Short mmCIF file of C-alpha atoms in Angstrom, two decimals:
data_model
loop_
_atom_site.label_atom_id
_atom_site.label_comp_id
_atom_site.label_asym_id
_atom_site.label_seq_id
_atom_site.Cartn_x
_atom_site.Cartn_y
_atom_site.Cartn_z
CA MET A 1 120.72 129.24 95.61
CA LEU A 2 121.15 125.94 93.80
CA THR A 3 124.28 125.66 91.70
CA SER A 4 124.67 123.49 88.60
CA GLU A 5 126.70 121.13 90.76
CA ASN A 6 123.86 120.72 93.27
CA ILE A 7 121.24 120.30 90.56
CA SER A 8 123.30 117.64 88.76
CA GLY A 9 123.83 115.80 92.04
CA LEU A 10 120.14 115.86 92.94
CA VAL A 11 119.09 114.66 89.49
CA TYR A 12 121.62 111.82 89.63
CA CYS A 13 120.47 110.77 93.11
CA PHE A 14 116.85 110.78 91.95
CA LEU A 15 117.68 108.62 88.93
CA CYS A 16 119.63 106.23 91.16
CA LEU A 17 116.68 105.95 93.54
CA VAL A 18 114.32 105.16 90.67
CA PHE A 19 116.78 102.55 89.38
CA VAL A 20 117.41 100.91 92.77
CA ILE A 21 113.74 100.93 93.86
CA PRO A 22 111.88 101.09 90.54
CA PRO A 23 108.14 101.81 90.53
CA GLN A 24 105.93 99.57 88.43
CA GLU A 25 106.03 101.96 85.46
CA VAL A 26 109.83 101.84 85.34
CA ALA A 27 109.87 98.06 85.75
CA ALA A 28 107.30 97.70 82.96
CA ALA A 29 109.56 99.77 80.70
CA GLY A 30 112.33 97.21 81.25
CA LEU A 31 114.70 99.45 83.24
CA THR A 32 115.61 96.76 85.78
CA ILE A 33 118.65 94.59 86.43
CA GLN A 34 116.72 91.53 85.24
CA ASN A 35 115.91 93.05 81.87
CA LEU A 36 119.11 94.98 81.23
CA PHE A 37 121.32 91.97 82.03
CA GLY A 38 118.90 89.23 80.98
CA GLY A 39 121.38 87.57 78.63
CA LEU A 40 123.95 87.26 81.41
CA LEU A 41 121.56 85.98 84.08
CA GLY A 42 120.02 83.09 82.13
CA ASP A 43 116.52 81.65 82.52
CA GLU A 44 114.91 81.77 85.96
CA ARG A 45 112.68 78.77 85.27
CA VAL A 46 115.55 76.56 84.11
CA ASP A 47 117.91 77.18 87.04
CA PHE A 48 116.21 79.28 89.71
CA ILE A 49 119.05 79.25 92.26
CA LYS A 50 121.88 80.08 89.83
CA TYR A 51 119.73 82.76 88.20
CA HIS A 52 119.24 84.59 91.48
CA ILE A 53 122.86 84.13 92.52
CA ARG A 54 123.87 85.87 89.28
CA ARG A 55 121.14 88.48 89.67
CA ALA A 56 122.16 89.33 93.23
CA SER A 57 125.84 89.47 92.22
CA VAL A 58 125.22 91.73 89.22
CA THR A 59 122.97 93.93 91.37
CA LEU A 60 125.72 94.25 93.98
CA VAL A 61 128.29 95.30 91.36
CA VAL A 62 125.96 97.75 89.60
CA HIS A 63 124.90 99.38 92.86
CA ALA A 64 128.54 99.59 93.98
CA PHE A 65 129.30 101.69 90.89
CA LEU A 66 126.55 104.22 91.65
CA PRO A 67 128.64 106.30 94.13
CA LEU A 68 131.41 106.46 91.53
CA GLY A 69 128.88 107.73 89.02
CA TYR A 70 127.90 110.47 91.46
CA VAL A 71 131.53 111.47 91.89
CA LEU A 72 132.04 111.61 88.12
CA VAL A 73 128.93 113.77 87.68
CA ILE A 74 130.08 116.21 90.37
CA ALA A 75 133.63 116.26 88.98
CA TRP A 76 132.31 116.90 85.49
CA THR A 77 130.29 119.92 86.62
CA ASN A 78 133.28 121.43 88.45
CA ALA A 79 136.46 119.88 87.07
CA GLU A 80 138.61 122.82 88.15
CA GLN A 81 137.93 122.19 91.84
CA TYR A 82 137.53 118.43 92.06
CA ILE A 83 140.16 117.22 89.59
CA TYR A 84 142.88 119.81 89.15
CA GLN A 85 142.85 120.88 92.80
CA PHE A 86 142.08 117.48 94.40
CA SER A 87 144.82 117.78 97.02
CA SER A 88 143.30 120.98 98.36
CA LEU A 89 139.89 119.41 99.03
CA ALA A 90 138.71 118.61 102.56
CA LEU A 91 139.85 115.26 103.93
CA LEU A 92 136.33 113.81 104.08
CA ILE A 93 135.72 114.68 100.42
CA GLN A 94 139.00 113.03 99.43
CA ILE A 95 138.05 109.91 101.39
CA GLY A 96 134.64 109.89 99.68
CA PHE A 97 136.25 110.11 96.24
CA ILE A 98 138.70 107.30 96.98
CA SER A 99 135.99 105.12 98.56
CA SER A 100 133.83 105.49 95.46
CA ILE A 101 136.64 103.84 93.49
CA VAL A 102 137.50 101.16 96.05
CA LEU A 103 133.86 100.09 96.58
CA PRO A 104 133.15 98.80 93.03
CA LEU A 105 136.58 97.16 92.86
CA ALA A 106 135.83 95.31 96.11
CA ALA A 107 132.39 94.27 94.80
CA VAL A 108 133.88 92.94 91.57
CA GLY A 109 136.54 91.07 93.56
CA CYS A 110 133.91 89.43 95.80
CA VAL A 111 131.81 88.35 92.83
CA LEU A 112 134.83 86.87 91.04
CA LEU A 113 135.72 84.93 94.20
CA TRP A 114 132.16 83.66 94.64
CA SER A 115 131.89 82.58 91.00
CA GLN A 116 134.74 80.08 91.24
CA ASP A 117 133.79 76.38 90.85
CA GLY A 118 130.31 77.14 89.56
CA TRP A 119 129.40 79.64 92.33
CA ALA A 120 130.21 77.04 94.99
CA HIS A 121 131.67 79.76 97.24
CA HIS A 122 128.66 82.08 97.10
CA PRO A 123 127.06 82.64 100.57
CA LEU A 124 123.74 81.26 99.33
CA MET A 125 125.28 78.00 98.12
CA LEU A 126 127.12 77.63 101.42
CA LYS A 127 123.92 77.81 103.47
CA LEU A 128 121.75 75.59 101.24
CA LYS A 129 123.07 72.33 102.67
CA ASN A 130 121.80 73.25 106.16
CA LEU A 131 118.20 73.92 105.14
CA TYR A 132 116.80 70.41 105.53
CA PRO A 133 115.52 69.29 108.95
CA SER A 134 118.13 67.68 111.19
CA ASN A 135 116.21 64.37 111.23
CA GLU A 136 116.65 63.95 107.46
CA PRO A 137 119.81 62.81 105.65
CA SER A 138 122.24 65.63 104.89
CA ARG A 139 122.41 66.79 101.29
CA SER A 140 124.96 68.74 99.31
CA SER A 141 124.31 72.33 98.27
CA VAL A 142 123.96 71.22 94.65
CA ALA A 143 121.35 68.60 95.58
CA VAL A 144 119.32 71.14 97.56
CA ALA A 145 119.56 73.66 94.71
CA ASN A 146 118.33 71.04 92.24
CA ALA A 147 115.41 70.14 94.51
CA ILE A 148 114.37 73.79 94.71
CA ASN A 149 114.79 74.25 90.94
CA VAL A 150 112.47 71.32 90.25
CA GLU A 151 109.72 72.64 92.54
CA MET A 152 110.00 76.16 91.13
CA ARG A 153 109.07 74.80 87.69
CA ARG A 154 105.77 73.34 88.91
CA PRO A 155 102.58 75.12 87.80
CA ASP A 156 100.96 75.19 91.27
CA LEU A 157 103.59 77.58 92.62
CA PHE A 158 102.34 80.36 94.93
CA SER A 159 103.83 83.78 94.18
CA SER A 160 103.17 87.22 95.62
CA GLY A 161 104.87 90.61 95.48
CA HIS A 162 106.93 92.63 93.04
CA TYR A 163 109.91 91.46 91.03
CA SER A 164 112.61 92.37 93.59
CA GLN A 165 110.64 91.52 96.75
CA LYS A 166 108.76 88.41 95.70
CA VAL A 167 107.63 85.52 97.85
CA HIS A 168 107.40 82.01 96.42
CA VAL A 169 105.95 79.01 98.24
CA THR A 170 106.30 75.52 96.78
CA ASP A 171 105.32 72.14 98.18
CA ASN A 172 108.37 72.14 100.47
CA TRP A 173 110.04 75.54 100.36
CA ILE A 174 109.34 79.13 101.40
CA ILE A 175 111.48 81.55 99.41
CA LYS A 176 111.81 85.31 99.75
CA ILE A 177 113.65 87.15 96.99
CA GLY A 178 115.69 90.10 98.23
CA THR A 179 117.81 92.62 96.40
CA TYR A 180 121.12 90.95 97.23
CA ASN A 181 120.11 87.54 98.54
CA LEU A 182 117.51 84.80 98.91
CA ASP A 183 115.93 83.79 102.21
CA ILE A 184 114.90 80.14 102.09
CA ALA A 185 113.27 77.86 104.65
CA HIS A 186 112.03 74.27 104.47
CA GLN A 187 108.35 74.07 105.39
CA THR A 188 108.82 71.23 107.86
CA ASN A 189 111.71 73.03 109.52
CA CYS A 190 110.12 76.37 110.41
CA ILE A 191 107.27 78.01 112.30
CA LEU A 192 105.20 80.74 110.68
CA SER A 193 103.47 83.40 112.74
CA LEU A 194 101.50 86.50 111.79
CA CYS A 195 103.46 89.34 113.38
CA GLY A 196 101.86 92.50 112.01
CA SER A 197 99.79 94.23 109.38
CA GLU A 198 99.88 97.57 107.59
CA GLU A 199 96.97 99.25 105.84
CA TYR A 200 97.39 101.70 102.99
CA THR A 201 94.43 103.75 101.79
CA ILE A 202 96.30 104.70 98.61
CA SER A 203 97.78 101.86 96.59
CA GLU A 204 98.84 101.34 93.00
CA GLU A 205 97.39 97.84 93.24
CA SER A 206 93.84 98.71 94.29
CA PRO A 207 91.69 101.87 94.44
CA HIS A 208 90.23 100.61 97.76
CA GLY A 209 93.60 100.45 99.49
CA VAL A 210 95.46 97.34 100.52
CA GLN A 211 96.31 95.49 103.72
CA MET A 212 99.84 94.10 103.86
CA LEU A 213 100.54 91.23 106.26
CA LYS A 214 103.90 90.51 107.85
CA ILE A 215 104.62 86.84 108.54
CA ASP A 216 107.62 85.78 110.59
CA VAL A 217 109.33 82.67 109.20
CA ARG A 218 111.43 81.24 112.01
CA PRO A 219 113.48 78.08 111.36
CA VAL A 220 113.56 75.49 114.13
CA ASP A 221 117.32 75.20 113.64
CA LYS A 222 118.76 78.17 115.55
CA SER A 223 121.77 78.31 113.22
CA GLN A 224 119.49 79.58 110.44
CA SER A 225 118.35 83.18 110.37
CA PRO A 226 114.63 84.02 110.57
CA PHE A 227 113.10 86.35 108.03
CA ILE A 228 109.84 88.19 107.42
CA ILE A 229 107.69 87.93 104.32
CA ARG A 230 105.11 90.55 103.30
CA LEU A 231 102.06 89.84 101.20
CA ARG A 232 98.63 91.26 100.46
CA SER A 233 95.82 90.07 102.68
CA ILE A 234 93.84 88.90 99.64
CA ASP A 235 96.66 86.39 98.96
CA TYR A 236 96.56 84.99 102.50
CA THR A 237 94.04 82.22 101.83
CA GLU A 238 96.00 80.94 98.84
CA LEU A 239 99.21 81.01 100.88
CA ARG A 240 97.69 78.90 103.65
CA SER A 241 96.57 76.32 101.11
CA LYS A 242 100.24 75.73 100.20
CA LEU A 243 101.53 75.45 103.76
CA HIS A 244 101.92 72.20 105.68
CA ALA A 245 101.16 73.83 109.04
CA PRO A 246 98.83 76.69 110.02
CA VAL A 247 100.08 80.24 110.49
CA VAL A 248 100.11 81.16 114.19
CA ASN A 249 98.08 84.32 114.90
CA ALA A 250 98.86 84.90 118.57
CA ARG A 251 98.21 88.64 118.25
CA ASN A 252 94.68 88.10 116.86
CA ILE A 253 95.39 90.28 113.83
CA VAL A 254 92.29 90.79 111.69
CA VAL A 255 93.00 89.71 108.12
CA LYS A 256 90.89 91.39 105.46
CA GLN A 257 91.00 88.76 102.80
CA THR A 258 88.53 89.99 100.18
CA VAL A 259 88.15 93.04 98.00
CA THR A 260 84.70 93.54 99.52
CA GLU A 261 86.14 93.82 103.02
CA LEU A 262 88.61 96.43 101.83
CA PHE A 263 85.81 98.29 100.05
CA VAL A 264 83.70 98.35 103.23
CA ASP A 265 86.54 100.21 104.96
CA ALA A 266 86.81 102.72 102.10
CA PHE A 267 83.00 103.13 102.07
CA THR A 268 82.98 103.77 105.82
CA GLU A 269 85.70 106.41 105.61
CA THR A 270 83.79 108.20 102.85
CA VAL A 271 80.54 108.18 104.83
CA LYS A 272 82.32 109.59 107.89
CA ALA A 273 83.39 112.55 105.75
CA ASN A 274 79.79 113.18 104.60
CA PRO A 275 77.46 115.46 106.60
CA PRO A 276 75.77 113.48 109.42
CA TYR A 277 72.04 112.83 109.49
CA THR A 278 70.42 114.05 112.70
CA PHE A 279 67.85 111.58 113.99
CA ASN A 280 65.45 112.47 116.81
CA PRO A 281 63.13 109.61 117.90
CA GLU A 282 60.55 112.04 119.29
CA VAL A 283 60.31 113.95 116.01
CA ALA A 284 60.46 110.84 113.83
CA GLY A 285 57.92 108.96 115.93
CA TYR A 286 59.91 105.72 116.01
CA GLU A 287 63.11 104.24 117.41
CA LEU A 288 65.98 102.95 115.31
CA GLU A 289 65.60 99.22 114.67
CA PRO A 290 68.16 96.46 114.15
CA CYS A 291 69.74 96.39 110.70
CA MET A 292 67.63 94.40 108.23
CA GLY A 293 70.78 92.84 106.79
CA CYS A 294 72.55 91.40 109.81
CA MET A 295 69.95 91.92 112.61
CA GLN A 296 72.90 92.53 114.95
CA GLU A 297 73.86 96.19 114.59
CA THR A 298 71.42 99.06 114.97
CA ALA A 299 70.62 100.90 111.74
CA ASN A 300 73.09 103.77 111.57
CA VAL A 301 72.97 105.22 108.05
CA LYS A 302 70.39 107.11 106.00
CA ILE A 303 70.34 107.75 102.24
CA VAL A 304 69.94 111.48 101.63
CA LYS A 305 70.56 112.99 98.21
CA LEU A 306 73.49 115.38 98.68
CA CYS A 307 75.59 114.87 95.55
CA ALA A 308 73.53 117.34 93.48
CA PRO A 309 70.62 119.78 93.92
CA PRO A 310 67.09 118.29 93.79
CA GLY A 311 66.06 117.35 90.27
CA GLU A 312 69.63 117.25 88.97
CA GLY A 313 71.92 114.30 88.36
CA ASP A 314 71.18 110.58 88.22
CA CYS A 315 70.75 110.09 91.97
CA GLN A 316 67.24 110.17 93.42
CA GLU A 317 65.56 111.09 96.68
CA CYS A 318 65.08 108.18 99.11
CA TYR A 319 62.21 108.42 101.58
CA CYS A 320 62.90 105.17 103.44
CA LYS A 321 63.58 105.33 107.15
CA PRO A 322 67.00 104.13 108.41
CA LEU A 323 67.01 100.35 108.07
CA TRP A 324 70.64 99.38 107.48
CA CYS A 325 73.98 99.48 109.23
CA ILE A 326 76.91 100.91 107.33
CA ASP A 327 78.63 97.54 106.77
CA CYS A 328 75.57 95.91 105.23
CA LEU A 329 74.82 98.91 103.03
CA ALA A 330 78.45 98.96 101.86
CA LYS A 331 78.26 95.27 100.94
CA TRP A 332 74.94 95.83 99.15
CA PHE A 333 76.56 98.70 97.24
CA SER A 334 79.60 96.60 96.25
CA TYR A 335 77.49 93.64 95.05
CA ARG A 336 75.77 95.94 92.57
CA GLN A 337 79.00 97.12 90.98
CA ASP A 338 80.95 95.62 88.09
CA GLN A 339 82.80 92.76 89.80
CA ASN A 340 85.42 92.70 87.04
CA ASN A 341 86.27 96.39 87.38
CA THR A 342 86.79 97.22 91.05
CA GLN A 343 88.45 100.53 90.22
CA THR A 344 85.03 102.05 89.46
CA TRP A 345 83.34 100.99 92.70
CA LEU A 346 84.03 104.19 94.62
CA SER A 347 82.44 106.31 91.88
CA GLY A 348 79.60 103.87 91.19
CA LYS A 349 75.90 104.01 92.00
CA ALA A 350 73.39 101.54 93.39
CA GLY A 351 69.69 101.37 94.20
CA CYS A 352 68.25 101.62 97.70
CA PRO A 353 67.64 98.06 98.97
CA MET A 354 63.98 98.96 99.66
CA CYS A 355 62.71 101.60 97.20
CA ARG A 356 65.44 101.22 94.55
CA ALA A 357 66.14 104.97 94.49
CA LYS A 358 69.54 105.43 92.89
CA PHE A 359 72.28 106.79 95.17
CA CYS A 360 76.05 107.20 95.32
CA MET A 361 78.48 107.18 98.24
CA ALA A 362 78.14 110.95 98.67
CA ASP A 363 74.45 110.39 99.51
CA VAL A 364 75.05 108.10 102.50
CA CYS A 365 74.99 109.87 105.87
CA GLY A 366 75.85 108.48 109.26
CA ILE A 367 73.22 108.95 111.94
CA GLY A 368 74.04 111.15 114.92
CA LEU A 369 71.45 110.86 117.71
CA SER A 370 70.37 114.21 119.17
#
């Protein structure tokens, strides 16, 4: 049975999770570090490096206070046990209580130390001076920060990702924004390679799903740490246009760069879930022919009205024989949808390429040879 103490703890943990990893709805409502402490952080476009040093420092302090908040919530729900009888608690619980107080104090102490001399002691400022290639003249951390700030104000900046996990690419720099730090590499001093991809059928960004690419950014200088950036496949072409060197794809990862390619996958999955169409050459009196669209694949789909009983609904009977492969029919279907409103594609309708009979995705059946 859940006690009030357990319920309060679970609610607090849930709120902390939403605050630390906010969904888009929470971020849009302004419940983020950037918005809540905007006056303290300054303007990102004016001084990009100092802005993110302050942001990361404030984030560290705020997150360090979260365990203390949990302790206070638990103590408030059961003050008799956790406050007045503290000495009788188990040793691990006592250590947890004390650690929740020491942790934010240590975080505040670190931030105060880093902030001396205009944040000159912050770990990010200390590593900036080593970012340029070894064959170029050495520069101070301030000079490197100023160079990055100037490029971040240019209008042709490439950006991808959410507010706390963004990737920026300028004419010379690759920058990944993390929760507590920035990963930065000079374009001429690193090698980029495509190291993996992840596909999500459900995404808040697209009703057709999304493919996320993982790109390894590995500095030539071994003293610098490599890092991985993640971006949507539809942003890949724009990213490559900003890079000085090509992205190595040694694993031959297939990059789905357009919304249409993603839709073809969603279309195919839907058709696989539909009842199959049984095709018998002897009964039909003909063999399946190459697809009329690509002339490479054999026709493997048939339009059969299944979404509603005959005579009902907007969809119509199609009497054409199988002439298309599933990829070509999916592309035909997508081209006849509202190109400015991709969210309606899955529920849309199109006409048969031959007889123009209206059909929806529920009417497309894969062909199973018997």
